[in-house]
Amino acid sequence: GDNDPSPNAFGEDRGHETQVAGVAAAATDNLEGVASVCWGGGIMPLKSGDTTATVAAGIDYAAGNGARVLNMSFGSYVTTEYGPDTAVEAAVNDAYNLHQVVLVGTAGNNGANWVRYPGDFENVISVAATDSTDGRAFFSNFGRLVDVAAPGQGILSTMVGGVYAGNSGTSFSAPDVAGVAG
């Protein structure tokens, strides 16, 4: 509904997105905070809401406006939300097939072998989380639909307000993979 993706006072963003962006593309070699794996990468910040229609519109917007890699650190286990045969799947397929966008999604944080969308679509790289021993993080989902795993436990990143803090989850594994793709 607006063109301002920054956190607001209504609790719609408590900093999750800022942390995700920092993992994907924090400035490097500047002697500050953290460094990402995508040196010189840029961010197209989007706030799309959490309905099927708004998520699909966000994917369409990103792909249509030059995004080359799209990180999706969100998801649902409800197939009618983002799952098969929804506007989200159509948007993912269009981004991949028409715009050659690399799409990265989360496997989820339930420690289970569950299907989660949009991460489990054919044209999305589904990312699980590893811990400090390079094993599966206890919370990370797993199974045949996971494509790759990346660090996801105790990940230091940017925070709202110019500070840095750690967080855990596949939401922080996926942007690491997106950063490598970038």
PDB file of C-alpha atoms in Angstrom, residues 47-122:
ATOM      1  CA  LYS A  47       7.054  -5.060   1.676  1.00  0.00           C
ATOM      2  CA  SER A  48       4.317  -7.182   0.159  1.00  0.00           C
ATOM      3  CA  GLY A  49       2.107  -8.341   3.012  1.00  0.00           C
ATOM      4  CA  ASP A  50       1.382 -11.977   3.717  1.00  0.00           C
ATOM      5  CA  THR A  51      -1.587 -12.892   1.545  1.00  0.00           C
ATOM      6  CA  THR A  52      -1.258 -15.003  -1.572  1.00  0.00           C
ATOM      7  CA  ALA A  53      -2.216 -12.043  -3.758  1.00  0.00           C
ATOM      8  CA  THR A  54       0.274  -9.615  -2.192  1.00  0.00           C
ATOM      9  CA  VAL A  55       3.135 -12.133  -2.155  1.00  0.00           C
ATOM     10  CA  ALA A  56       2.517 -12.901  -5.836  1.00  0.00           C
ATOM     11  CA  ALA A  57       2.399  -9.170  -6.601  1.00  0.00           C
ATOM     12  CA  GLY A  58       5.718  -8.686  -4.778  1.00  0.00           C
ATOM     13  CA  ILE A  59       7.389 -11.464  -6.769  1.00  0.00           C
ATOM     14  CA  ASP A  60       5.984 -10.045 -10.017  1.00  0.00           C
ATOM     15  CA  TYR A  61       7.184  -6.547  -9.088  1.00  0.00           C
ATOM     16  CA  ALA A  62      10.700  -7.711  -8.215  1.00  0.00           C
ATOM     17  CA  ALA A  63      11.080  -9.798 -11.371  1.00  0.00           C
ATOM     18  CA  GLY A  64       9.620  -7.083 -13.574  1.00  0.00           C
ATOM     19  CA  ASN A  65      11.900  -4.432 -12.133  1.00  0.00           C
ATOM     20  CA  GLY A  66      15.238  -6.123 -12.598  1.00  0.00           C
ATOM     21  CA  ALA A  67      15.780  -8.321  -9.547  1.00  0.00           C
ATOM     22  CA  ARG A  68      18.183 -11.114 -10.499  1.00  0.00           C
ATOM     23  CA  VAL A  69      17.938 -13.036  -7.215  1.00  0.00           C
ATOM     24  CA  LEU A  70      14.875 -13.156  -4.970  1.00  0.00           C
ATOM     25  CA  ASN A  71      15.153 -14.269  -1.353  1.00  0.00           C
ATOM     26  CA  MET A  72      11.902 -15.402   0.275  1.00  0.00           C
ATOM     27  CA  SER A  73      12.488 -15.731   4.009  1.00  0.00           C
ATOM     28  CA  PHE A  74       8.848 -16.547   4.710  1.00  0.00           C
ATOM     29  CA  GLY A  75       6.518 -19.419   4.055  1.00  0.00           C
ATOM     30  CA  SER A  76       3.494 -21.481   4.926  1.00  0.00           C
ATOM     31  CA  TYR A  77       2.549 -25.121   5.306  1.00  0.00           C
ATOM     32  CA  VAL A  78      -0.996 -24.338   4.143  1.00  0.00           C
ATOM     33  CA  THR A  79      -1.163 -25.244   0.469  1.00  0.00           C
ATOM     34  CA  THR A  80      -3.992 -22.799  -0.246  1.00  0.00           C
ATOM     35  CA  GLU A  81      -1.864 -19.902   1.018  1.00  0.00           C
ATOM     36  CA  TYR A  82       1.282 -20.065  -1.100  1.00  0.00           C
ATOM     37  CA  GLY A  83       1.145 -23.654  -2.279  1.00  0.00           C
ATOM     38  CA  PRO A  84       0.596 -25.433  -5.566  1.00  0.00           C
ATOM     39  CA  ASP A  85      -1.900 -23.979  -8.007  1.00  0.00           C
ATOM     40  CA  THR A  86      -1.869 -20.531  -6.380  1.00  0.00           C
ATOM     41  CA  ALA A  87      -0.953 -17.102  -7.717  1.00  0.00           C
ATOM     42  CA  VAL A  88       2.355 -17.442  -5.835  1.00  0.00           C
ATOM     43  CA  GLU A  89       3.358 -20.534  -7.821  1.00  0.00           C
ATOM     44  CA  ALA A  90       2.458 -18.750 -11.066  1.00  0.00           C
ATOM     45  CA  ALA A  91       4.528 -15.715 -10.040  1.00  0.00           C
ATOM     46  CA  VAL A  92       7.498 -17.936  -9.087  1.00  0.00           C
ATOM     47  CA  ASN A  93       7.340 -19.757 -12.412  1.00  0.00           C
ATOM     48  CA  ASP A  94       7.063 -16.507 -14.378  1.00  0.00           C
ATOM     49  CA  ALA A  95      10.012 -14.983 -12.504  1.00  0.00           C
ATOM     50  CA  TYR A  96      12.095 -18.076 -13.208  1.00  0.00           C
ATOM     51  CA  ASN A  97      11.026 -18.777 -16.787  1.00  0.00           C
ATOM     52  CA  LEU A  98      10.456 -15.270 -18.167  1.00  0.00           C
ATOM     53  CA  HIS A  99      13.009 -13.221 -16.215  1.00  0.00           C
ATOM     54  CA  GLN A 100      15.648 -15.861 -15.292  1.00  0.00           C
ATOM     55  CA  VAL A 101      15.423 -14.893 -11.607  1.00  0.00           C
ATOM     56  CA  VAL A 102      17.124 -17.186  -9.079  1.00  0.00           C
ATOM     57  CA  LEU A 103      14.543 -17.781  -6.333  1.00  0.00           C
ATOM     58  CA  VAL A 104      15.561 -18.893  -2.844  1.00  0.00           C
ATOM     59  CA  GLY A 105      13.167 -19.972  -0.070  1.00  0.00           C
ATOM     60  CA  THR A 106      13.206 -21.339   3.448  1.00  0.00           C
ATOM     61  CA  ALA A 107      12.713 -24.964   4.444  1.00  0.00           C
ATOM     62  CA  GLY A 108      11.120 -23.951   7.767  1.00  0.00           C
ATOM     63  CA  ASN A 109      11.885 -24.156  11.469  1.00  0.00           C
ATOM     64  CA  ASN A 110       9.809 -27.038  12.839  1.00  0.00           C
ATOM     65  CA  GLY A 111      12.509 -29.726  12.896  1.00  0.00           C
ATOM     66  CA  ALA A 112      10.255 -31.845  10.686  1.00  0.00           C
ATOM     67  CA  ASN A 113       9.984 -33.369   7.233  1.00  0.00           C
ATOM     68  CA  TRP A 114       7.193 -31.034   6.114  1.00  0.00           C
ATOM     69  CA  VAL A 115       6.421 -29.403   2.789  1.00  0.00           C
ATOM     70  CA  ARG A 116       6.626 -25.598   2.987  1.00  0.00           C
ATOM     71  CA  TYR A 117       5.791 -23.086   0.290  1.00  0.00           C
ATOM     72  CA  PRO A 118       7.123 -21.213  -1.612  1.00  0.00           C
ATOM     73  CA  GLY A 119      10.425 -22.924  -0.745  1.00  0.00           C
ATOM     74  CA  ASP A 120       9.285 -26.302  -2.045  1.00  0.00           C
ATOM     75  CA  PHE A 121       8.329 -25.191  -5.539  1.00  0.00           C
ATOM     76  CA  GLU A 122      10.353 -26.759  -8.345  1.00  0.00           C
TER      77      GLU A 122
END
